[in-house]
Amino acid sequence: MAASQAELVLLFDVDHTLIDGVALRARLDTALAAAAGLEGARRFWQTYEAVRGDLGYVDLPETIERFGREAGDAALGERAAAAVWGLDYAGCLFPGAHASVEHARGLGLPVIVSDGDERFQRHKIRESGLEAAFTGEVQICRQKEREIEAIRARWPADRYVLIDDKPGILAAVKSAFGELVTTVLVEQGPYALEAAGGAPPDVCLPSIAAFGELDAAALGAG
């Protein structure tokens, strides 16, 4: 059965948009140091960057597997896995994240479209409470700007709003959707000041909490 068409769908990114990725990494670094020692934590992040370079996206399960394999220590890999899967992800949400989702629900249909590996992103979104907040409306993409048609097919709408921390992704989606999308840059993560190489965002916000101040007209949907 084809999905019914909504008037407005609001597409939310997760990392550095709803979840404070800097705080999450700091907490995870502390947990890894406790589990694997300072040197082990350093090597874990080296493996993390190597995996991201090889695959083109963050993959925590692959990082954990490779880390344990390269260390030649299964127990070390298990401790690293426990640190990753056992982290308090709800404690890493930005202030105002849940309120922004509720505000979006008053405007249209809020959904999550997040980059990363399926298993870890699902875990993080579930454990942070975001899956429940979005009533299960979640799609994980390895690179969302390359899966535009799949997103539109799953959530057909008259208009879209994309809320993200990366100017390049916003510009790519604007190029694909044209005037059907309003792009919102949340300037609270390490990528927010990167050059987009395309159309500038339609709206810039200092934080996700400020999203609650926007009405339909400000989002081009009035």
Coordinates of N, CA and C in Angstrom, one line a residue:
M1 N 0.8 -1.2 0.0 CA 0.0 0.0 0.0 C 0.9 1.2 0.0
A2 N 0.6 2.2 -0.8 CA 1.4 3.4 -0.9 C 1.1 4.3 0.3
A3 N 2.1 5.0 0.8 CA 2.0 5.8 2.0 C 1.1 7.0 1.6
S4 N 0.3 7.5 2.5 CA -0.5 8.6 2.3 C 0.3 9.9 2.3
Q5 N 0.0 10.9 1.6 CA 0.8 12.1 1.4 C 0.5 13.1 2.6
A6 N 1.5 13.5 3.3 CA 1.4 14.5 4.3 C 1.5 15.9 3.8
E7 N 1.0 16.9 4.5 CA 1.2 18.2 4.1 C 2.7 18.7 4.3
L8 N 3.2 18.3 5.5 CA 4.6 18.7 5.9 C 5.2 17.6 6.6
V9 N 6.4 17.2 6.2 CA 7.3 16.2 6.9 C 8.5 16.9 7.3
L10 N 8.9 16.8 8.6 CA 10.1 17.4 9.1 C 11.1 16.4 9.4
L11 N 12.2 16.4 8.7 CA 13.3 15.4 8.7 C 14.4 15.9 9.6
F12 N 14.5 15.2 10.7 CA 15.5 15.5 11.7 C 16.8 14.6 11.6
D13 N 17.9 15.2 11.6 CA 19.2 14.5 11.8 C 19.3 14.2 13.3
V14 N 20.3 13.4 13.7 CA 20.5 13.0 15.1 C 21.8 13.6 15.6
D15 N 22.9 13.1 15.1 CA 24.2 13.5 15.7 C 24.5 15.0 15.5
H16 N 24.8 15.6 16.6 CA 25.1 17.1 16.6 C 23.8 17.9 16.3
T17 N 22.7 17.3 16.2 CA 21.4 18.0 16.0 C 20.5 17.8 17.2
L18 N 20.2 16.5 17.5 CA 19.4 16.2 18.6 C 20.3 15.7 19.8
I19 N 21.3 14.9 19.4 CA 22.3 14.4 20.4 C 23.6 15.1 20.3
D20 N 24.1 15.5 21.4 CA 25.4 16.2 21.5 C 26.5 15.3 21.2
G21 N 27.0 15.2 20.0 CA 28.0 14.3 19.6 C 29.4 14.5 20.3
V22 N 29.7 15.8 20.7 CA 30.9 16.1 21.4 C 30.8 15.5 22.8
A23 N 29.7 15.7 23.5 CA 29.5 15.2 24.8 C 29.5 13.7 24.8
L24 N 28.9 13.1 23.8 CA 28.8 11.6 23.7 C 30.2 11.0 23.5
R25 N 31.0 11.7 22.7 CA 32.3 11.1 22.5 C 33.2 11.2 23.8
A26 N 33.0 12.3 24.5 CA 33.8 12.5 25.7 C 33.4 11.4 26.8
R27 N 32.0 11.2 26.9 CA 31.6 10.2 27.8 C 32.1 8.8 27.4
L28 N 32.0 8.5 26.1 CA 32.5 7.2 25.6 C 34.0 7.1 25.8
D29 N 34.7 8.1 25.6 CA 36.2 8.1 25.8 C 36.5 7.7 27.2
T30 N 35.7 8.3 28.2 CA 35.9 8.0 29.6 C 35.6 6.5 29.9
A31 N 34.5 6.0 29.3 CA 34.1 4.6 29.5 C 35.1 3.7 28.9
L32 N 35.6 4.0 27.7 CA 36.6 3.2 27.0 C 37.9 3.1 27.8
A33 N 38.3 4.3 28.4 CA 39.5 4.3 29.2 C 39.4 3.5 30.4
A34 N 38.2 3.5 31.0 CA 37.9 2.6 32.2 C 37.9 1.2 31.8
A35 N 37.5 0.8 30.6 CA 37.4 -0.6 30.2 C 38.6 -1.1 29.6
A36 N 39.4 -0.2 28.8 CA 40.5 -0.7 28.1 C 41.8 0.0 28.4
G37 N 41.8 1.0 29.3 CA 43.0 1.8 29.6 C 43.1 2.9 28.6
L38 N 44.0 3.9 29.0 CA 44.1 5.1 28.2 C 44.7 4.7 26.8
E39 N 45.7 3.8 26.8 CA 46.2 3.4 25.5 C 45.2 2.7 24.6
G40 N 44.4 1.8 25.3 CA 43.4 1.1 24.6 C 42.4 2.1 24.0
A41 N 42.0 3.1 24.8 CA 41.0 4.1 24.2 C 41.6 4.8 23.1
R42 N 42.9 5.2 23.1 CA 43.5 5.9 22.0 C 43.5 5.0 20.8
R43 N 43.8 3.7 20.9 CA 43.8 2.8 19.8 C 42.4 2.6 19.2
F44 N 41.4 2.6 20.1 CA 40.0 2.4 19.7 C 39.7 3.6 18.7
W45 N 40.0 4.8 19.1 CA 39.7 5.9 18.2 C 40.5 6.0 16.9
Q46 N 41.7 5.4 17.0 CA 42.4 5.3 15.7 C 41.7 4.3 14.8
T47 N 41.2 3.2 15.4 CA 40.5 2.2 14.6 C 39.2 2.8 14.1
Y48 N 38.5 3.6 14.9 CA 37.3 4.3 14.5 C 37.5 5.2 13.2
E49 N 38.6 6.0 13.2 CA 38.9 6.8 12.1 C 39.3 6.0 10.9
A50 N 40.0 4.9 11.1 CA 40.4 4.0 10.0 C 39.1 3.4 9.3
V51 N 38.2 3.0 10.1 CA 37.0 2.4 9.6 C 36.2 3.4 8.9
R52 N 36.0 4.6 9.4 CA 35.3 5.7 8.7 C 36.0 6.0 7.4
G53 N 37.3 6.0 7.4 CA 38.0 6.3 6.1 C 37.8 5.2 5.1
D54 N 37.7 3.9 5.5 CA 37.5 2.8 4.6 C 36.1 2.7 4.1
L55 N 35.1 3.0 4.9 CA 33.7 2.8 4.5 C 33.0 4.1 4.1
G56 N 33.6 5.2 4.5 CA 32.9 6.5 4.2 C 31.8 6.9 5.1
Y57 N 31.6 6.2 6.2 CA 30.7 6.5 7.2 C 31.1 5.8 8.5
V58 N 30.5 6.3 9.6 CA 30.9 5.7 11.0 C 30.2 4.4 11.1
D59 N 31.0 3.4 11.6 CA 30.4 2.1 11.8 C 31.0 1.5 13.1
L60 N 30.3 1.7 14.2 CA 30.8 1.3 15.5 C 30.9 -0.2 15.7
P61 N 29.9 -1.0 15.2 CA 30.2 -2.5 15.3 C 31.4 -3.0 14.6
E62 N 31.7 -2.4 13.4 CA 32.9 -2.8 12.7 C 34.1 -2.3 13.4
T63 N 34.0 -1.1 14.0 CA 35.2 -0.6 14.8 C 35.5 -1.5 16.0
I64 N 34.4 -1.9 16.7 CA 34.6 -2.8 17.8 C 35.3 -4.1 17.4
E65 N 34.7 -4.7 16.3 CA 35.2 -6.0 15.9 C 36.7 -5.9 15.4
R66 N 37.0 -4.8 14.7 CA 38.4 -4.6 14.2 C 39.3 -4.3 15.3
F67 N 38.9 -3.5 16.3 CA 39.7 -3.2 17.5 C 40.1 -4.4 18.2
G68 N 39.2 -5.3 18.5 CA 39.5 -6.5 19.2 C 40.3 -7.5 18.4
R69 N 40.1 -7.6 17.1 CA 40.9 -8.4 16.2 C 42.3 -8.0 16.1
E70 N 42.5 -6.7 15.9 CA 43.9 -6.1 15.8 C 44.6 -6.2 17.1
A71 N 43.9 -6.1 18.2 CA 44.6 -6.2 19.5 C 44.9 -7.6 19.9
G72 N 44.3 -8.6 19.2 CA 44.5 -10.0 19.5 C 44.0 -10.4 20.9
D73 N 43.0 -9.7 21.4 CA 42.5 -9.9 22.7 C 41.0 -9.8 22.7
A74 N 40.4 -11.0 22.7 CA 38.9 -11.0 22.7 C 38.3 -10.3 23.9
A75 N 38.9 -10.5 25.0 CA 38.3 -9.9 26.2 C 38.3 -8.4 26.2
L76 N 39.4 -7.8 25.6 CA 39.5 -6.4 25.4 C 38.4 -5.9 24.5
G77 N 38.2 -6.6 23.4 CA 37.1 -6.3 22.5 C 35.7 -6.3 23.2
E78 N 35.5 -7.3 24.0 CA 34.2 -7.4 24.8 C 34.0 -6.3 25.7
R79 N 35.1 -5.8 26.4 CA 35.0 -4.7 27.3 C 34.7 -3.4 26.5
A80 N 35.3 -3.2 25.4 CA 35.0 -2.1 24.5 C 33.6 -2.1 24.1
A81 N 33.1 -3.3 23.7 CA 31.7 -3.4 23.3 C 30.8 -3.0 24.4
A82 N 31.1 -3.5 25.6 CA 30.2 -3.1 26.8 C 30.2 -1.7 27.0
A83 N 31.3 -1.0 26.8 CA 31.4 0.5 27.0 C 30.5 1.2 26.0
V84 N 30.5 0.7 24.7 CA 29.8 1.4 23.7 C 28.3 1.1 23.9
W85 N 27.9 -0.1 24.0 CA 26.5 -0.4 24.1 C 25.8 0.0 25.4
G86 N 26.6 0.1 26.5 CA 26.1 0.5 27.8 C 26.1 1.9 28.1
L87 N 26.4 2.8 27.2 CA 26.5 4.2 27.5 C 25.1 4.8 27.7
D88 N 25.0 5.9 28.5 CA 23.8 6.6 28.8 C 23.5 7.6 27.7
Y89 N 22.9 7.1 26.6 CA 22.6 8.0 25.5 C 21.6 9.0 25.7
A90 N 20.6 8.7 26.6 CA 19.6 9.7 26.9 C 20.3 11.0 27.6
G91 N 21.4 10.8 28.3 CA 22.1 11.9 28.9 C 22.8 12.7 28.0
C92 N 22.9 12.3 26.7 CA 23.7 13.1 25.7 C 22.8 13.9 24.8
L93 N 21.5 13.9 25.1 CA 20.6 14.8 24.3 C 20.8 16.3 24.5
F94 N 20.7 17.1 23.5 CA 20.8 18.5 23.7 C 19.6 19.0 24.5
P95 N 19.8 20.1 25.3 CA 18.6 20.7 25.9 C 17.6 21.1 24.8
G96 N 16.4 20.9 25.1 CA 15.4 21.3 24.1 C 15.1 20.3 23.0
A97 N 15.8 19.2 23.0 CA 15.6 18.2 21.9 C 14.2 17.7 21.9
H98 N 13.7 17.2 23.0 CA 12.4 16.6 23.0 C 11.3 17.7 22.8
A99 N 11.5 18.9 23.3 CA 10.6 19.9 23.1 C 10.5 20.3 21.6
S100 N 11.6 20.3 20.9 CA 11.6 20.6 19.5 C 10.8 19.5 18.7
V101 N 10.9 18.3 19.1 CA 10.2 17.2 18.4 C 8.7 17.4 18.6
E102 N 8.3 17.8 19.9 CA 6.8 18.0 20.1 C 6.4 19.3 19.4
H103 N 7.2 20.3 19.3 CA 6.8 21.5 18.5 C 6.6 21.1 17.0
A104 N 7.5 20.3 16.5 CA 7.4 19.8 15.1 C 6.1 19.0 14.9
R105 N 5.7 18.3 15.9 CA 4.5 17.5 15.7 C 3.3 18.3 15.6
G106 N 3.3 19.6 16.1 CA 2.2 20.5 15.9 C 2.2 21.1 14.5
L107 N 3.3 21.0 13.8 CA 3.4 21.5 12.5 C 3.2 20.5 11.3
G108 N 3.6 19.3 11.6 CA 3.5 18.2 10.6 C 3.9 16.9 11.2
L109 N 4.5 16.1 10.3 CA 5.0 14.8 10.8 C 6.5 14.8 11.0
P110 N 7.0 14.7 12.2 CA 8.4 14.6 12.4 C 9.0 13.2 12.3
V111 N 10.1 13.1 11.6 CA 10.8 11.8 11.4 C 12.3 12.0 11.5
I112 N 12.9 10.9 11.8 CA 14.4 10.9 11.9 C 15.0 10.3 10.6
V113 N 15.9 11.0 10.1 CA 16.7 10.5 9.0 C 18.2 10.7 9.4
S114 N 18.8 9.6 9.8 CA 20.1 9.7 10.4 C 21.2 8.9 9.6
D115 N 22.4 9.4 9.5 CA 23.5 8.7 8.9 C 24.2 7.8 9.8
G116 N 24.8 6.7 9.3 CA 25.6 5.8 10.1 C 25.2 4.3 9.8
D117 N 25.8 3.5 10.6 CA 25.5 2.0 10.5 C 24.2 1.7 11.2
E118 N 23.5 0.8 10.6 CA 22.1 0.5 11.0 C 22.1 0.1 12.5
R119 N 22.9 -0.8 12.9 CA 22.8 -1.4 14.3 C 23.1 -0.4 15.4
F120 N 24.2 0.4 15.2 CA 24.5 1.3 16.3 C 23.6 2.5 16.3
Q121 N 23.2 3.0 15.2 CA 22.3 4.2 15.2 C 21.0 3.8 15.7
R122 N 20.5 2.6 15.4 CA 19.2 2.1 16.0 C 19.3 2.0 17.5
H123 N 20.4 1.5 18.0 CA 20.6 1.3 19.4 C 20.6 2.7 20.1
K124 N 21.4 3.6 19.5 CA 21.5 5.0 20.1 C 20.2 5.7 20.1
I125 N 19.5 5.6 19.0 CA 18.2 6.3 18.9 C 17.2 5.7 19.8
R126 N 17.2 4.4 20.0 CA 16.2 3.7 20.9 C 16.6 4.1 22.4
E127 N 17.9 3.9 22.7 CA 18.3 4.1 24.1 C 18.2 5.6 24.6
S128 N 18.3 6.5 23.6 CA 18.2 7.9 24.0 C 16.8 8.4 24.2
G129 N 15.8 7.5 23.8 CA 14.4 7.9 23.9 C 13.9 8.5 22.7
L130 N 14.7 8.7 21.6 CA 14.3 9.4 20.4 C 13.3 8.5 19.6
E131 N 13.5 7.2 19.6 CA 12.6 6.3 18.8 C 11.2 6.5 19.3
A132 N 11.0 6.5 20.6 CA 9.7 6.7 21.2 C 9.1 8.1 20.9
A133 N 10.0 9.1 21.0 CA 9.6 10.5 20.7 C 9.1 10.6 19.3
F134 N 9.7 9.9 18.4 CA 9.3 10.0 16.9 C 8.3 8.9 16.5
T135 N 7.8 8.2 17.5 CA 6.8 7.1 17.3 C 7.3 6.1 16.3
G136 N 8.6 5.8 16.3 CA 9.1 4.8 15.4 C 9.4 5.3 13.9
E137 N 9.2 6.6 13.7 CA 9.4 7.1 12.3 C 10.9 7.4 12.1
V138 N 11.6 6.3 11.8 CA 13.1 6.4 11.7 C 13.6 5.7 10.5
Q139 N 14.5 6.4 9.8 CA 15.2 5.8 8.7 C 16.7 6.0 8.9
I140 N 17.5 5.0 8.8 CA 19.0 5.0 8.9 C 19.6 5.0 7.5
C141 N 20.4 5.9 7.1 CA 21.0 6.0 5.8 C 22.5 6.0 6.0
R142 N 23.2 5.3 5.1 CA 24.7 5.5 5.2 C 25.1 6.9 4.7
Q143 N 24.4 7.4 3.7 CA 24.6 8.8 3.3 C 23.3 9.3 2.8
K144 N 22.6 10.1 3.7 CA 21.2 10.4 3.4 C 21.1 11.2 2.1
E145 N 22.1 12.0 1.7 CA 21.9 12.8 0.5 C 21.9 11.9 -0.8
R146 N 22.3 10.6 -0.6 CA 22.2 9.7 -1.7 C 21.0 8.8 -1.7
E147 N 20.1 9.0 -0.7 CA 18.9 8.2 -0.6 C 17.7 9.1 -0.6
I148 N 17.7 10.2 -1.3 CA 16.6 11.1 -1.3 C 15.3 10.5 -1.8
E149 N 15.4 9.7 -2.9 CA 14.2 9.1 -3.4 C 13.6 8.1 -2.5
A150 N 14.4 7.4 -1.8 CA 13.8 6.5 -0.8 C 13.1 7.2 0.4
I151 N 13.7 8.3 0.8 CA 13.1 9.1 1.8 C 11.7 9.7 1.3
R152 N 11.7 10.2 0.1 CA 10.5 10.7 -0.4 C 9.4 9.7 -0.6
A153 N 9.9 8.5 -1.0 CA 8.9 7.4 -1.2 C 8.3 6.9 0.1
R154 N 9.1 6.9 1.1 CA 8.6 6.5 2.4 C 7.6 7.5 3.1
W155 N 8.0 8.8 2.9 CA 7.2 9.9 3.5 C 6.9 10.9 2.4
P156 N 6.0 10.6 1.5 CA 5.6 11.6 0.5 C 4.9 12.8 1.2
A157 N 5.2 14.0 0.7 CA 4.6 15.2 1.3 C 4.6 16.3 0.3
D158 N 3.7 17.3 0.7 CA 3.7 18.5 -0.2 C 4.9 19.3 0.0
R159 N 5.4 19.4 1.3 CA 6.6 20.1 1.6 C 7.4 19.4 2.6
Y160 N 8.7 19.7 2.7 CA 9.6 19.1 3.6 C 10.4 20.2 4.4
V161 N 10.9 19.9 5.6 CA 11.8 20.7 6.3 C 12.9 19.7 6.7
L162 N 14.2 20.1 6.4 CA 15.3 19.2 6.9 C 16.1 20.0 7.9
I163 N 16.3 19.4 9.1 CA 17.0 20.0 10.2 C 18.3 19.2 10.4
D164 N 19.4 19.9 10.2 CA 20.7 19.2 10.2 C 21.8 20.1 10.6
D165 N 22.9 19.5 11.0 CA 24.1 20.3 11.4 C 25.2 20.5 10.3
K166 N 24.9 19.9 9.2 CA 26.0 19.9 8.1 C 25.5 20.7 6.9
P167 N 26.2 21.8 6.6 CA 25.8 22.6 5.5 C 25.8 21.9 4.2
G168 N 26.8 21.0 4.0 CA 26.9 20.2 2.7 C 25.7 19.3 2.5
I169 N 25.2 18.7 3.5 CA 24.0 17.8 3.4 C 22.8 18.7 3.1
L170 N 22.6 19.8 3.8 CA 21.5 20.7 3.5 C 21.5 21.2 2.1
A171 N 22.7 21.5 1.6 CA 22.8 22.0 0.2 C 22.5 20.9 -0.8
A172 N 22.9 19.7 -0.5 CA 22.7 18.6 -1.4 C 21.2 18.3 -1.5
V173 N 20.5 18.3 -0.4 CA 19.1 18.0 -0.3 C 18.3 19.1 -1.0
K174 N 18.7 20.3 -0.8 CA 18.1 21.5 -1.4 C 18.2 21.3 -2.9
S175 N 19.3 20.9 -3.4 CA 19.5 20.7 -4.8 C 18.5 19.6 -5.4
A176 N 18.3 18.6 -4.6 CA 17.5 17.5 -5.0 C 16.0 17.8 -4.9
F177 N 15.6 18.5 -3.8 CA 14.2 18.8 -3.5 C 13.7 20.1 -4.1
G178 N 14.7 21.0 -4.3 CA 14.3 22.3 -4.8 C 13.5 23.1 -3.8
E179 N 12.4 23.8 -4.3 CA 11.6 24.6 -3.4 C 10.6 23.8 -2.6
L180 N 10.7 22.5 -2.7 CA 9.8 21.6 -1.9 C 10.4 21.5 -0.5
V181 N 11.6 21.9 -0.2 CA 12.3 21.8 1.1 C 12.7 23.1 1.6
T182 N 12.6 23.2 2.9 CA 13.2 24.3 3.7 C 14.3 23.7 4.5
T183 N 15.5 24.2 4.3 CA 16.7 23.7 5.0 C 17.0 24.5 6.3
V184 N 17.2 23.8 7.4 CA 17.5 24.5 8.7 C 18.8 24.0 9.2
L185 N 19.8 24.9 9.3 CA 21.1 24.6 9.9 C 21.1 24.9 11.4
V186 N 21.4 23.8 12.2 CA 21.6 24.0 13.6 C 23.1 24.2 13.9
E187 N 23.4 25.3 14.3 CA 24.9 25.7 14.4 C 25.4 25.3 15.8
Q188 N 25.4 24.1 16.1 CA 25.9 23.7 17.5 C 26.9 22.5 17.5
G189 N 27.3 22.1 16.3 CA 28.2 21.0 16.2 C 29.5 21.4 15.5
P190 N 30.5 20.5 15.4 CA 31.8 20.9 14.8 C 31.7 21.0 13.3
Y191 N 30.6 20.6 12.6 CA 30.6 20.7 11.2 C 29.8 21.9 10.7
A192 N 29.2 22.7 11.6 CA 28.2 23.7 11.2 C 28.8 24.8 10.4
L193 N 30.1 25.1 10.6 CA 30.8 26.2 9.8 C 31.5 25.7 8.6
E194 N 31.3 24.4 8.2 CA 32.0 23.9 7.0 C 31.3 24.6 5.8
A195 N 32.1 24.8 4.7 CA 31.6 25.4 3.5 C 30.7 24.3 2.8
A196 N 29.5 24.8 2.4 CA 28.5 23.9 1.8 C 28.8 23.6 0.3
G197 N 29.3 24.6 -0.4 CA 29.5 24.4 -1.8 C 28.2 24.4 -2.6
G198 N 27.2 25.0 -2.1 CA 25.9 25.0 -2.8 C 25.0 26.1 -2.2
A199 N 23.7 25.9 -2.2 CA 22.7 26.8 -1.7 C 22.9 27.0 -0.2
P200 N 22.9 28.2 0.3 CA 23.0 28.4 1.8 C 21.7 27.9 2.4
P201 N 21.8 27.6 3.7 CA 20.5 27.1 4.4 C 19.5 28.2 4.4
D202 N 18.2 27.8 4.4 CA 17.1 28.8 4.4 C 17.0 29.5 5.8
V203 N 17.3 28.7 6.8 CA 17.2 29.2 8.2 C 18.4 28.7 9.0
C204 N 18.9 29.5 9.9 CA 20.0 29.2 10.7 C 19.6 29.3 12.2
L205 N 19.9 28.4 13.0 CA 19.5 28.4 14.4 C 20.8 28.2 15.3
P206 N 20.9 28.9 16.4 CA 22.0 28.7 17.3 C 22.0 27.3 18.0
S207 N 20.8 26.8 18.2 CA 20.7 25.5 18.9 C 19.4 24.8 18.5
I208 N 19.2 23.6 18.8 CA 18.0 22.9 18.5 C 16.9 23.4 19.4
A209 N 17.2 23.9 20.5 CA 16.1 24.5 21.4 C 15.4 25.7 20.7
A210 N 16.1 26.4 19.8 CA 15.6 27.5 19.2 C 14.5 27.1 18.1
F211 N 14.5 25.8 17.7 CA 13.6 25.4 16.7 C 12.1 25.6 17.2
G212 N 11.9 25.6 18.5 CA 10.6 25.8 19.0 C 10.0 27.2 18.8
E213 N 10.9 28.1 18.4 CA 10.4 29.5 18.2 C 9.9 29.7 16.7
L214 N 10.1 28.6 15.9 CA 9.7 28.8 14.5 C 8.3 28.3 14.2
D215 N 7.5 29.1 13.5 CA 6.2 28.7 13.1 C 6.2 28.2 11.7
A216 N 5.0 27.8 11.2 CA 4.9 27.2 9.9 C 5.4 28.2 8.8
A217 N 5.1 29.5 9.0 CA 5.4 30.5 8.0 C 7.0 30.7 7.9
A218 N 7.6 30.6 9.0 CA 9.1 30.7 9.1 C 9.8 29.6 8.4
L219 N 9.1 28.4 8.3 CA 9.6 27.3 7.6 C 9.1 27.1 6.2
G220 N 8.5 28.2 5.7 CA 8.0 28.1 4.3 C 6.8 27.3 4.1
A221 N 6.1 27.0 5.2 CA 4.9 26.1 5.1 C 3.6 26.8 5.4
G222 N 3.7 28.1 5.6 CA 2.5 28.9 6.0 C 1.6 29.2 4.8

